Tab-separated table of C-alpha atoms in Angstrom:
chain	number	residue	atom	x	y	z
A	7	MET	CA	2.862	4.828	-2.632
A	8	SER	CA	5.155	4.990	-5.635
A	9	LYS	CA	6.395	2.546	-8.270
A	10	PHE	CA	9.783	0.939	-8.852
A	11	ASN	CA	10.349	-1.139	-11.990
A	12	GLY	CA	6.577	-1.113	-12.551
A	13	ILE	CA	5.764	-2.513	-9.079
A	14	THR	CA	3.889	-0.732	-6.299
A	15	LEU	CA	6.100	0.202	-3.348
A	16	VAL	CA	5.022	0.470	0.283
A	17	SER	CA	4.826	4.099	1.406
A	18	GLY	CA	7.590	5.337	3.691
A	19	LYS	CA	5.032	6.455	6.271
A	20	LEU	CA	3.455	2.984	6.413
A	21	LEU	CA	6.878	1.358	6.531
A	22	PHE	CA	8.203	3.367	9.469
A	23	ARG	CA	4.950	3.758	11.388
A	24	TYR	CA	3.639	0.186	11.214
A	25	VAL	CA	5.753	-2.302	9.245
A	26	LEU	CA	9.082	-1.808	11.047
A	27	PRO	CA	7.496	-1.988	14.549
A	28	ALA	CA	5.824	-5.233	13.464
A	29	LEU	CA	9.217	-6.549	12.354
A	30	MET	CA	10.520	-6.012	15.876
A	31	VAL	CA	7.649	-7.935	17.467
A	32	HIS	CA	6.979	-10.621	14.853
A	33	PRO	CA	10.112	-12.216	13.330
A	34	GLN	CA	7.962	-13.801	10.600
A	35	TYR	CA	7.781	-10.380	8.998
A	36	TRP	CA	11.467	-10.554	8.062
A	37	TYR	CA	10.715	-13.296	5.541
A	38	MET	CA	8.095	-11.111	3.888
A	39	PHE	CA	10.504	-8.172	3.932
A	40	MET	CA	13.179	-10.171	2.093
A	41	GLN	CA	10.612	-11.499	-0.382
A	42	GLN	CA	9.674	-7.923	-1.269
A	43	ILE	CA	13.311	-6.978	-1.828
A	44	ARG	CA	13.838	-9.952	-4.155
A	45	LYS	CA	10.629	-9.145	-5.994
A	46	HIS	CA	11.733	-5.586	-6.747
A	47	LEU	CA	15.323	-6.363	-7.715
A	48	ARG	CA	15.121	-9.494	-9.840
A	49	ILE	CA	14.496	-9.685	-13.580
A	50	ASN	CA	11.621	-12.060	-14.242
A	51	ASP	CA	12.337	-14.980	-16.553
A	52	PRO	CA	9.239	-16.934	-17.693
A	53	ASP	CA	11.180	-20.188	-17.940
A	54	LYS	CA	12.837	-20.126	-14.505
A	55	ASN	CA	11.534	-21.762	-11.324
A	56	TYR	CA	10.839	-19.308	-8.502
A	57	PRO	CA	9.799	-19.690	-4.848
A	58	ILE	CA	6.173	-18.898	-4.061
A	59	CYS	CA	6.008	-15.603	-2.160
A	60	GLN	CA	2.234	-15.426	-1.717
A	61	ILE	CA	-0.649	-17.872	-1.898
A	62	HIS	CA	-4.057	-16.356	-2.518
A	63	ILE	CA	-6.811	-18.733	-1.467
A	64	ARG	CA	-10.294	-17.970	-2.744
A	65	CYS	CA	-11.725	-20.310	-0.155
A	66	ASN	CA	-15.384	-20.341	-1.198
A	67	GLU	CA	-17.897	-18.935	-3.663
A	68	VAL	CA	-20.772	-18.048	-1.326
A	69	CYS	CA	-21.346	-14.516	-0.069
A	70	ASN	CA	-23.935	-12.957	2.249
A	71	LEU	CA	-23.881	-9.568	0.493
A	72	ARG	CA	-24.641	-8.419	-3.050
A	73	CYS	CA	-22.397	-5.457	-3.868
A	74	PRO	CA	-22.681	-3.817	-7.314
A	75	SER	CA	-18.902	-3.311	-7.569
A	76	CYS	CA	-18.213	-7.074	-7.286
A	77	GLY	CA	-17.134	-9.093	-10.322
A	78	GLN	CA	-18.491	-12.295	-8.756
A	79	TRP	CA	-21.881	-11.322	-7.295
A	80	GLY	CA	-22.396	-7.856	-8.792
A	81	GLU	CA	-24.327	-6.601	-11.796
A	82	ASN	CA	-22.904	-9.122	-14.292
A	83	GLY	CA	-21.198	-11.360	-11.743
A	84	TRP	CA	-20.139	-14.740	-13.043
A	85	LEU	CA	-21.115	-16.478	-9.780
A	86	LEU	CA	-24.539	-14.872	-9.984
A	87	ALA	CA	-24.875	-16.473	-13.411
A	88	LYS	CA	-23.546	-19.773	-12.090
A	89	LYS	CA	-26.137	-19.856	-9.311
A	90	SER	CA	-28.950	-18.963	-11.711
A	91	ARG	CA	-27.990	-22.020	-13.781
A	92	GLY	CA	-28.438	-24.171	-10.693
A	93	GLU	CA	-24.765	-25.126	-10.482
A	94	LYS	CA	-23.080	-26.000	-7.198
A	95	LEU	CA	-21.037	-23.301	-5.471
A	96	ASN	CA	-17.620	-24.624	-4.483
A	97	SER	CA	-15.667	-24.576	-1.234
A	98	LEU	CA	-12.031	-25.587	-0.726
A	99	SER	CA	-11.564	-28.647	1.479
A	100	TRP	CA	-9.531	-28.562	4.684
A	101	GLU	CA	-7.439	-31.541	3.611
A	102	THR	CA	-6.391	-29.698	0.453
A	103	VAL	CA	-5.464	-26.561	2.394
A	104	LYS	CA	-3.375	-28.508	4.910
A	105	ASN	CA	-1.494	-30.167	2.053
A	106	ILE	CA	-0.793	-26.757	0.494
A	107	ILE	CA	0.590	-25.382	3.766
A	108	TYR	CA	2.763	-28.446	4.374
A	109	GLU	CA	4.136	-28.614	0.833
A	110	THR	CA	5.019	-24.921	0.497
A	111	LYS	CA	6.149	-23.964	4.018
A	112	LYS	CA	9.829	-24.049	2.971
A	113	ASP	CA	9.122	-20.941	0.858
A	114	ARG	CA	7.335	-19.254	3.797
A	115	PRO	CA	4.591	-17.755	1.586
A	116	PHE	CA	2.179	-15.116	2.835
A	117	TYR	CA	-1.488	-16.204	2.678
A	118	TYR	CA	-4.245	-13.930	1.392
A	119	ILE	CA	-7.692	-15.380	2.172
A	120	TRP	CA	-10.718	-14.168	0.254
A	121	GLY	CA	-13.896	-15.502	-1.335
A	122	GLY	CA	-16.859	-15.264	-1.625
A	123	GLU	CA	-16.876	-14.316	1.994
A	124	PRO	CA	-14.214	-16.141	4.029
A	125	THR	CA	-16.113	-15.942	7.333
A	126	LEU	CA	-18.679	-18.286	5.732
A	127	TRP	CA	-15.924	-20.879	5.196
A	128	GLU	CA	-15.876	-23.370	8.062
A	129	HIS	CA	-12.101	-23.821	7.940
A	130	LEU	CA	-11.103	-20.173	8.403
A	131	LEU	CA	-9.996	-20.432	12.041
A	132	PRO	CA	-8.279	-23.845	11.614
A	133	LEU	CA	-6.336	-22.378	8.697
A	134	PHE	CA	-4.920	-19.540	10.793
A	135	GLN	CA	-4.216	-21.900	13.667
A	136	GLU	CA	-2.204	-24.027	11.257
A	137	LEU	CA	-0.380	-20.974	9.912
A	138	GLY	CA	0.468	-19.963	13.474
A	139	LYS	CA	1.906	-23.404	14.246
A	140	ASN	CA	4.196	-23.058	11.230
A	141	ASN	CA	5.221	-19.429	11.932
A	142	LEU	CA	3.447	-18.209	8.807
A	143	LEU	CA	1.353	-15.092	8.298
A	144	GLY	CA	-1.800	-14.296	6.381
A	145	SER	CA	-4.574	-11.769	5.869
A	146	ILE	CA	-8.329	-11.823	5.380
A	147	VAL	CA	-10.545	-9.629	3.226
A	148	THR	CA	-14.057	-9.552	4.683
A	149	ASN	CA	-17.358	-7.680	4.637
A	150	CYS	CA	-17.553	-8.024	8.461
A	151	HIS	CA	-21.158	-9.216	8.331
A	152	ILE	CA	-20.483	-12.198	10.606
A	153	LEU	CA	-16.842	-11.548	11.532
A	154	GLU	CA	-17.298	-10.430	15.166
A	155	PRO	CA	-17.182	-13.905	16.861
A	156	PHE	CA	-13.968	-14.787	14.975
A	157	ILE	CA	-11.959	-11.711	15.956
A	158	GLU	CA	-10.329	-12.748	19.235
A	159	PRO	CA	-9.630	-16.391	18.248
A	160	LEU	CA	-8.077	-15.272	14.944
A	161	ILE	CA	-5.811	-12.720	16.605
A	162	ASP	CA	-4.836	-15.306	19.237
A	163	THR	CA	-3.340	-17.521	16.510
A	164	GLY	CA	-0.562	-14.942	16.002
A	165	ALA	CA	-0.829	-15.498	12.252
A	166	LEU	CA	-3.200	-12.686	11.266
A	167	SER	CA	-1.029	-9.949	9.769
A	168	ASN	CA	-3.769	-7.654	8.503
A	169	ILE	CA	-7.477	-7.611	8.020
A	170	LEU	CA	-9.001	-5.845	5.027
A	171	ILE	CA	-12.518	-4.584	5.704
A	172	SER	CA	-15.001	-3.498	3.031
A	173	LEU	CA	-16.346	-0.017	3.781
A	174	ASP	CA	-18.017	1.926	0.974
A	175	GLY	CA	-20.438	4.093	2.959
A	176	TRP	CA	-20.072	7.079	5.271
A	177	ASN	CA	-23.095	6.181	7.446
A	178	ALA	CA	-25.538	3.304	7.954
A	179	GLU	CA	-27.893	4.307	5.141
A	180	SER	CA	-25.170	4.581	2.492
A	181	GLN	CA	-23.216	1.465	3.506
A	182	ASN	CA	-26.332	-0.686	3.624
A	183	ARG	CA	-27.446	0.594	0.217
A	184	ILE	CA	-24.081	-0.089	-1.445
A	185	ARG	CA	-23.360	-3.383	0.347
A	186	LYS	CA	-26.753	-5.074	0.300
A	187	PRO	CA	-27.530	-8.293	2.187
A	188	ALA	CA	-28.314	-11.267	-0.061
A	189	GLY	CA	-31.998	-12.058	-0.546
A	190	ASN	CA	-34.598	-9.912	1.185
A	191	ARG	CA	-32.930	-9.905	4.596
A	192	ALA	CA	-32.604	-6.547	6.299
A	193	ALA	CA	-29.371	-6.179	8.235
A	194	ASP	CA	-27.147	-3.294	9.281
A	195	ASN	CA	-23.753	-4.028	7.724
A	196	PHE	CA	-22.484	-0.584	8.725
A	197	GLU	CA	-23.108	-1.194	12.435
A	198	ARG	CA	-21.443	-4.608	12.243
A	199	THR	CA	-18.443	-3.230	10.365
A	200	MET	CA	-17.824	-0.405	12.827
A	201	LYS	CA	-18.309	-2.779	15.765
A	202	CYS	CA	-15.652	-5.105	14.312
A	203	ILE	CA	-13.160	-2.254	13.861
A	204	ASP	CA	-13.730	-1.214	17.479
A	205	LYS	CA	-13.320	-4.762	18.762
A	206	ILE	CA	-10.116	-5.427	16.816
A	207	ASP	CA	-8.661	-2.144	18.050
A	208	GLU	CA	-9.593	-2.873	21.682
A	209	TYR	CA	-8.247	-6.424	21.608
A	210	LYS	CA	-4.942	-5.303	20.074
A	211	LYS	CA	-4.551	-2.759	22.858
A	212	LYS	CA	-5.331	-5.393	25.461
A	213	LEU	CA	-2.660	-7.709	24.021
A	214	ARG	CA	-0.266	-4.824	23.291
A	215	THR	CA	0.312	-6.092	19.782
A	216	PRO	CA	0.616	-4.075	16.536
A	217	LEU	CA	-1.061	-6.847	14.530
A	218	PRO	CA	-3.304	-7.282	12.745
A	219	LEU	CA	-3.154	-4.015	10.862
A	220	ILE	CA	-6.724	-2.782	10.315
A	221	MET	CA	-7.221	-1.801	6.676
A	222	PRO	CA	-10.608	-0.546	5.431
A	223	ILE	CA	-11.111	-0.867	1.673
A	224	THR	CA	-13.278	1.689	-0.099
A	225	VAL	CA	-14.259	1.146	-3.740
A	226	ILE	CA	-14.885	4.525	-5.382
A	227	SER	CA	-18.138	4.322	-7.356
A	228	ASN	CA	-21.175	6.294	-8.523
A	229	TYR	CA	-22.565	6.010	-4.991
A	230	ASN	CA	-19.757	7.469	-2.904
A	231	TYR	CA	-17.202	9.478	-4.937
A	232	MET	CA	-18.511	12.707	-3.374
A	233	HIS	CA	-18.129	11.407	0.204
A	234	LEU	CA	-14.595	9.958	0.306
A	235	ALA	CA	-13.381	12.269	3.073
A	236	GLU	CA	-16.429	11.487	5.220
A	237	ILE	CA	-15.663	7.780	4.922
A	238	HIS	CA	-12.089	8.369	6.041
A	239	GLU	CA	-13.179	10.483	9.004
A	240	ILE	CA	-15.084	7.589	10.577
A	241	VAL	CA	-12.052	5.238	10.497
A	242	ARG	CA	-9.029	7.545	10.809
A	243	GLU	CA	-8.576	7.033	14.573
A	244	LYS	CA	-8.569	3.232	14.826
A	245	THR	CA	-7.177	1.961	11.523
A	246	GLN	CA	-3.660	1.851	10.102
A	247	LEU	CA	-4.116	1.956	6.313
A	248	HIS	CA	-7.233	3.085	4.462
A	249	VAL	CA	-7.188	1.774	0.903
A	250	TYR	CA	-9.247	3.464	-1.822
A	251	TYR	CA	-9.721	1.619	-5.142
A	252	TYR	CA	-10.817	3.453	-8.259
A	253	GLY	CA	-12.367	0.133	-9.252
A	254	TRP	CA	-11.527	-2.909	-11.355
A	255	PHE	CA	-13.834	-2.898	-14.371
A	256	ILE	CA	-13.930	-3.216	-18.141
A	257	THR	CA	-16.185	-2.038	-20.958
A	258	GLU	CA	-18.124	-4.172	-23.433
A	259	GLU	CA	-15.711	-3.062	-26.143
A	260	ARG	CA	-12.731	-4.098	-24.036
A	261	ALA	CA	-14.363	-7.443	-23.252
A	262	ASN	CA	-14.840	-8.168	-26.963
A	263	GLN	CA	-11.202	-7.290	-27.675
A	264	HIS	CA	-10.128	-9.616	-24.869
A	265	ASP	CA	-12.150	-12.488	-26.365
A	266	LEU	CA	-10.091	-12.277	-29.545
A	267	VAL	CA	-6.687	-11.851	-27.901
A	268	PHE	CA	-7.226	-14.574	-25.311
A	269	GLU	CA	-8.511	-17.099	-27.856
A	270	LYS	CA	-5.571	-16.383	-30.164
A	271	ARG	CA	-3.030	-16.812	-27.353
A	272	TYR	CA	-4.538	-19.703	-25.430
A	273	GLY	CA	-6.983	-21.431	-27.769
A	274	THR	CA	-10.163	-21.078	-25.667
A	275	LYS	CA	-12.806	-18.414	-25.227
A	276	PRO	CA	-12.843	-16.654	-21.815
A	277	TYR	CA	-15.957	-15.717	-19.829
A	278	HIS	CA	-14.998	-14.685	-16.268
A	279	HIS	CA	-13.967	-11.214	-17.433
A	280	ARG	CA	-17.561	-10.295	-18.309
A	281	GLY	CA	-18.356	-10.175	-14.608
A	282	TYR	CA	-16.282	-6.988	-14.573
A	283	ILE	CA	-18.537	-5.117	-17.004
A	284	LYS	CA	-20.156	-2.756	-14.494
A	285	SER	CA	-22.210	0.416	-14.761
A	286	VAL	CA	-21.425	1.329	-11.148
A	287	PHE	CA	-18.384	3.335	-12.313
A	288	ASN	CA	-19.999	5.097	-15.290
A	289	ASP	CA	-20.991	8.329	-13.529
A	290	VAL	CA	-18.001	9.034	-11.283
A	291	ASP	CA	-17.257	12.764	-11.599
A	292	PRO	CA	-13.465	13.241	-12.000
A	293	GLU	CA	-13.467	16.829	-10.741
A	294	VAL	CA	-15.418	16.084	-7.569
A	295	THR	CA	-13.391	12.922	-6.994
A	296	ALA	CA	-10.108	14.824	-7.281
A	297	GLN	CA	-11.390	17.379	-4.770
A	298	GLN	CA	-12.340	14.569	-2.397
A	299	VAL	CA	-8.930	12.903	-2.748
A	300	HIS	CA	-7.217	16.104	-1.629
A	301	GLU	CA	-9.775	16.487	1.166
A	302	VAL	CA	-8.979	12.969	2.393
A	303	TYR	CA	-5.307	13.889	2.693
A	304	ARG	CA	-6.273	17.078	4.534
A	305	VAL	CA	-8.550	15.467	7.141
A	306	THR	CA	-6.095	12.652	7.868
A	307	LYS	CA	-3.429	14.991	9.266
A	308	GLY	CA	-2.737	14.255	12.921
A	309	TYR	CA	-4.462	10.843	12.826
A	310	PRO	CA	-2.841	7.394	12.718
A	311	SER	CA	-4.588	6.058	9.610
A	312	ILE	CA	-2.740	6.435	6.291
A	313	PRO	CA	-4.976	6.853	3.204
A	314	GLN	CA	-3.754	5.352	-0.053
A	315	PHE	CA	-5.357	5.435	-3.497
A	316	PHE	CA	-4.910	2.598	-6.002
A	317	PRO	CA	-3.737	3.380	-8.548
A	318	ASP	CA	-1.918	6.357	-7.071
A	319	ILE	CA	-3.549	9.152	-9.081
A	320	THR	CA	-4.938	12.368	-7.644
A	321	SER	CA	-5.579	14.891	-10.436
A	322	LYS	CA	-8.834	15.445	-12.301
A	323	ALA	CA	-7.140	14.674	-15.634
A	324	ASP	CA	-5.681	11.360	-14.482
A	325	ILE	CA	-8.893	10.258	-12.771
A	326	LYS	CA	-10.895	11.082	-15.916
A	327	ARG	CA	-8.380	9.165	-18.018
A	328	TYR	CA	-8.617	6.151	-15.695
A	329	TYR	CA	-12.358	5.835	-16.252
A	330	ASP	CA	-12.394	6.812	-19.950
A	331	ASP	CA	-9.203	5.368	-21.467
A	332	HIS	CA	-8.778	1.635	-20.897
A	333	ASN	CA	-5.654	1.578	-23.056
A	334	TRP	CA	-3.917	3.482	-20.242
A	335	THR	CA	-2.194	1.157	-17.773
A	336	VAL	CA	-1.308	3.994	-15.348
A	337	GLY	CA	2.381	3.187	-15.782
A	338	TYR	CA	2.114	-0.540	-15.096
A	339	SER	CA	3.439	-2.054	-18.300
A	340	ALA	CA	4.052	-5.655	-17.175
A	341	CYS	CA	2.401	-8.205	-14.882
A	342	HIS	CA	4.745	-9.179	-12.034
A	343	SER	CA	2.273	-11.017	-9.810
A	344	ILE	CA	2.395	-14.149	-12.008
A	345	TYR	CA	5.985	-14.719	-10.831
A	346	TYR	CA	5.356	-14.639	-7.093
A	347	ILE	CA	1.631	-15.176	-6.354
A	348	MET	CA	-0.258	-18.452	-6.724
A	349	GLU	CA	-4.044	-18.100	-7.066
A	350	ILE	CA	-6.119	-21.077	-5.839
A	351	SER	CA	-9.864	-21.347	-6.475
A	352	PRO	CA	-12.514	-23.094	-4.318
A	353	ASP	CA	-12.530	-26.136	-6.628
A	354	GLY	CA	-8.724	-26.426	-6.463
A	355	ARG	CA	-8.018	-24.851	-9.849
A	356	VAL	CA	-4.840	-22.783	-10.041
A	357	THR	CA	-5.029	-19.689	-12.231
A	358	PRO	CA	-2.314	-17.064	-12.804
A	359	CYS	CA	-4.764	-14.151	-12.546
A	360	ARG	CA	-6.881	-13.241	-9.530
A	361	ASP	CA	-9.543	-11.280	-11.404
A	362	TYR	CA	-9.711	-12.939	-14.831
A	363	GLN	CA	-9.566	-16.635	-14.053
A	364	ASP	CA	-10.002	-18.276	-17.438
A	365	TYR	CA	-6.528	-19.738	-17.878
A	366	GLU	CA	-6.000	-22.866	-15.748
A	367	CYS	CA	-2.559	-24.232	-14.882
A	368	GLY	CA	-3.681	-27.296	-12.930
A	369	ASN	CA	-5.617	-28.413	-9.876
A	370	VAL	CA	-4.193	-28.850	-6.360
A	371	ASN	CA	-6.672	-31.679	-5.738
A	372	GLU	CA	-4.938	-33.683	-8.451
A	373	GLN	CA	-1.326	-32.411	-8.621
A	374	SER	CA	1.377	-31.154	-6.278
A	375	VAL	CA	1.676	-27.399	-5.843
A	376	TYR	CA	5.138	-27.159	-7.409
A	377	GLU	CA	4.213	-29.434	-10.288
A	378	ILE	CA	1.706	-26.715	-11.190
A	379	TRP	CA	3.758	-23.644	-10.196
A	380	ASN	CA	6.802	-24.744	-12.188
A	381	GLY	CA	4.814	-26.518	-14.876
A	382	GLU	CA	4.672	-25.835	-18.596
A	383	LYS	CA	1.175	-24.287	-18.487
A	384	TYR	CA	2.262	-21.642	-15.983
A	385	LYS	CA	5.422	-20.944	-17.973
A	386	LYS	CA	3.456	-20.638	-21.192
A	387	PHE	CA	1.228	-18.008	-19.583
A	388	ARG	CA	4.270	-16.089	-18.314
A	389	ARG	CA	5.891	-16.240	-21.758
A	390	GLU	CA	2.751	-14.915	-23.437
A	391	MET	CA	2.380	-12.127	-20.884
A	392	LYS	CA	6.014	-11.186	-21.444
A	393	LYS	CA	4.992	-10.323	-25.016
A	394	GLY	CA	2.446	-7.798	-23.753
A	395	LEU	CA	-0.641	-7.286	-21.631
A	396	MET	CA	-4.142	-8.364	-22.628
A	397	PRO	CA	-7.049	-5.893	-23.075
A	398	VAL	CA	-8.538	-6.483	-19.596
A	399	CYS	CA	-5.204	-6.182	-17.778
A	400	SER	CA	-5.213	-2.381	-17.526
A	401	ARG	CA	-7.923	-2.570	-14.847
A	402	CYS	CA	-6.691	-5.517	-12.780
A	403	CYS	CA	-5.508	-5.353	-9.156
A	404	GLY	CA	-2.867	-8.003	-9.855
A	405	LEU	CA	-1.203	-5.741	-12.436
A	406	GLN	CA	-0.740	-2.961	-9.912
A	407	GLY	CA	0.960	-5.202	-7.385
A	408	LEU	CA	-1.844	-5.419	-4.822
């Protein structure tokens, strides 16, 4: 994938192999296609009102795994700290979600459902049934631990565009070490993940449908940087896009800088960003990683799955710079997601940033969606971000258009 005007573009191979065929079968895709065109061509104005292109619903805060790369439940995860204080973990109500869908359907937004772990949210299937009734599309990011019973009913809604599946290991031992079950429970997440991929692939063939696209997500870390090609080899036959993340993380120094900048701009001290201080990326070897990146592209030849690295860097020098130099934004100089993506938390709070959720623009349990989206708090955040990025932004998935 490449960039245009500082925004990530869909690769030509993905476009022609999977997106265009989906456009022929699912007319809803045309709305998303036009949204992407508008996103790339327009000049963002912080004080203008824009349609909502995507709604990201963090539906709950609970998770059945404890992964070291996670900013919520990982090493310094802010939900881990919340639970240790004995505070209640939140979950978005069905009534609130229905109101969001009804109020915003004129904009035909795409829904991105995450958590926590969305399969632990009791309203997951009703949500996609409601999206299907309104000719809307959405995606799920899941660890697959309890996904299997949901697969056929979710696909039957016709609203599931893609399913993003966490896969950090190349075999059962590695996956289960990196993606550990919560508590002392022993469970084979690798077996469940591979079983889900097989079942989705089989059911799509049975229905003769290109959707949902199956997209494994691999977070490159200390544990797996030397096995990236092996991970791709186990999914290259039955998946459509294999996403590799170099990881969203910050350093203690960067966190302290962010404290000062955020407080100066917005008048309060942030804390969510400290969940992204992680040692799991400290020992990634740039030379070995670069070799593995090229090996991934070699072993994928002749197979349907398209590997893609985020950010799109492949050389030893760039990979080393990514982990060592947090001033480097990898060519992403401005945040565009705040103009087209609404982020909704399990307690109804709306925040402009998916990863660093300390600035609140309102609450959908108390206000209408557009009162928040077009409100002064949102516009203030956009105006401030127009002046320049904050210290944590250089390692944020929202910055890179994901």
